[in-house]
Amino acid sequence: MQDRLQAMIDAGRDTPLARFTLGELHHKNGDLETAVVHLAEAVRQDPKYSAAWKLYGRTLLEAGHYNHALEVLSQGIEVAETQGDNQAAREMQVFYKRAARAAE
């Protein structure tokens, strides 16, 4: 699956969903730094993609990039609230609090 998605992107068919899915797969495999790259690109391509913001912030938190996680989660919460995606906003608020504690 990862290889097919990467080949699709390499062939010029880059989409936010492809990037999100690749980020999710890398996250599940423990390759957090590669996941961050794909998730950052997903939200760059579609700034309203609240699920991508959530996983992006969570992955940064898990990778120990607490200050960056705080920035991303803050943006993600705003996006999710604007989109009416209250569940994603609540989950990101939990991750935000964890990142804030870890950054202290």
Tab-separated table of C-alpha atoms in Angstrom:
chain	number	residue	atom	x	y	z
A	1	MET	CA	0.000	0.000	0.000
A	2	GLN	CA	2.766	2.431	0.951
A	3	ASP	CA	4.667	1.714	-2.254
A	4	ARG	CA	1.583	2.257	-4.423
A	5	LEU	CA	0.773	5.553	-2.715
A	6	GLN	CA	4.360	6.740	-2.997
A	7	ALA	CA	4.424	5.765	-6.690
A	8	MET	CA	1.199	7.699	-7.236
A	9	ILE	CA	2.713	10.799	-5.608
A	10	ASP	CA	5.965	10.374	-7.532
A	11	ALA	CA	3.950	10.176	-10.761
A	12	GLY	CA	2.428	13.599	-10.031
A	13	ARG	CA	-0.891	12.436	-8.608
A	14	ASP	CA	-0.308	13.962	-5.182
A	15	THR	CA	-3.441	14.451	-3.083
A	16	PRO	CA	-4.157	15.323	0.547
A	17	LEU	CA	-5.788	11.901	1.030
A	18	ALA	CA	-2.739	10.091	-0.345
A	19	ARG	CA	-0.481	12.096	1.961
A	20	PHE	CA	-2.738	11.520	4.964
A	21	THR	CA	-2.874	7.782	4.291
A	22	LEU	CA	0.905	7.571	3.873
A	23	GLY	CA	1.347	9.558	7.080
A	24	GLU	CA	-1.041	7.243	8.881
A	25	LEU	CA	0.769	4.130	7.626
A	26	HIS	CA	4.179	5.491	8.644
A	27	HIS	CA	2.749	6.481	12.038
A	28	LYS	CA	1.440	2.949	12.587
A	29	ASN	CA	4.843	1.541	11.617
A	30	GLY	CA	6.602	3.828	14.113
A	31	ASP	CA	8.330	5.960	11.474
A	32	LEU	CA	7.176	9.208	13.038
A	33	GLU	CA	9.546	11.555	11.215
A	34	THR	CA	8.410	10.334	7.787
A	35	ALA	CA	4.788	10.470	8.941
A	36	VAL	CA	5.286	14.123	9.941
A	37	VAL	CA	6.528	14.987	6.442
A	38	HIS	CA	3.476	13.472	4.750
A	39	LEU	CA	0.987	14.913	7.238
A	40	ALA	CA	2.497	18.394	6.929
A	41	GLU	CA	2.039	18.133	3.168
A	42	ALA	CA	-1.564	16.922	3.591
A	43	VAL	CA	-2.521	20.024	5.598
A	44	ARG	CA	-0.530	22.268	3.260
A	45	GLN	CA	-2.556	20.935	0.331
A	46	ASP	CA	-5.873	21.023	2.223
A	47	PRO	CA	-5.775	23.411	5.189
A	48	LYS	CA	-9.314	22.347	6.187
A	49	TYR	CA	-8.449	18.643	6.626
A	50	SER	CA	-9.081	18.328	10.371
A	51	ALA	CA	-8.254	14.601	10.554
A	52	ALA	CA	-4.842	15.342	9.059
A	53	TRP	CA	-4.271	18.177	11.542
A	54	LYS	CA	-5.156	15.834	14.403
A	55	LEU	CA	-2.785	13.057	13.328
A	56	TYR	CA	-0.071	15.599	12.455
A	57	GLY	CA	-0.222	17.124	15.944
A	58	ARG	CA	-0.404	13.728	17.650
A	59	THR	CA	2.584	12.453	15.678
A	60	LEU	CA	4.651	15.519	16.552
A	61	LEU	CA	3.751	15.002	20.211
A	62	GLU	CA	4.742	11.344	20.084
A	63	ALA	CA	8.007	12.265	18.308
A	64	GLY	CA	8.870	14.671	21.133
A	65	HIS	CA	8.496	17.856	19.075
A	66	TYR	CA	6.364	19.488	21.761
A	67	ASN	CA	6.552	23.136	20.711
A	68	HIS	CA	5.836	22.313	17.085
A	69	ALA	CA	2.982	20.064	18.239
A	70	LEU	CA	1.512	22.988	20.194
A	71	GLU	CA	1.566	25.191	17.079
A	72	VAL	CA	0.041	22.520	14.847
A	73	LEU	CA	-2.611	21.499	17.355
A	74	SER	CA	-3.598	25.114	17.939
A	75	GLN	CA	-4.155	25.549	14.207
A	76	GLY	CA	-5.893	22.188	13.979
A	77	ILE	CA	-8.297	23.004	16.794
A	78	GLU	CA	-9.237	26.249	15.046
A	79	VAL	CA	-9.787	24.421	11.739
A	80	ALA	CA	-11.852	21.666	13.351
A	81	GLU	CA	-14.034	24.141	15.244
A	82	THR	CA	-14.595	26.184	12.078
A	83	GLN	CA	-15.540	22.995	10.206
A	84	GLY	CA	-17.902	21.924	13.012
A	85	ASP	CA	-15.751	18.856	13.662
A	86	ASN	CA	-16.179	18.987	17.427
A	87	GLN	CA	-14.874	15.476	18.136
A	88	ALA	CA	-11.564	16.182	16.367
A	89	ALA	CA	-11.307	19.516	18.179
A	90	ARG	CA	-11.805	17.823	21.563
A	91	GLU	CA	-9.231	15.151	20.784
A	92	MET	CA	-6.728	17.789	19.682
A	93	GLN	CA	-7.341	19.727	22.895
A	94	VAL	CA	-6.311	16.614	24.843
A	95	PHE	CA	-3.139	16.276	22.755
A	96	TYR	CA	-2.503	20.022	23.197
A	97	LYS	CA	-2.643	19.693	26.988
A	98	ARG	CA	-0.247	16.742	26.888
A	99	ALA	CA	2.169	18.657	24.669
A	100	ALA	CA	1.975	21.724	26.927
A	101	ARG	CA	2.802	19.610	29.999
A	102	ALA	CA	5.644	17.876	28.180
A	103	ALA	CA	7.063	21.193	26.930
A	104	GLU	CA	7.361	22.568	30.474
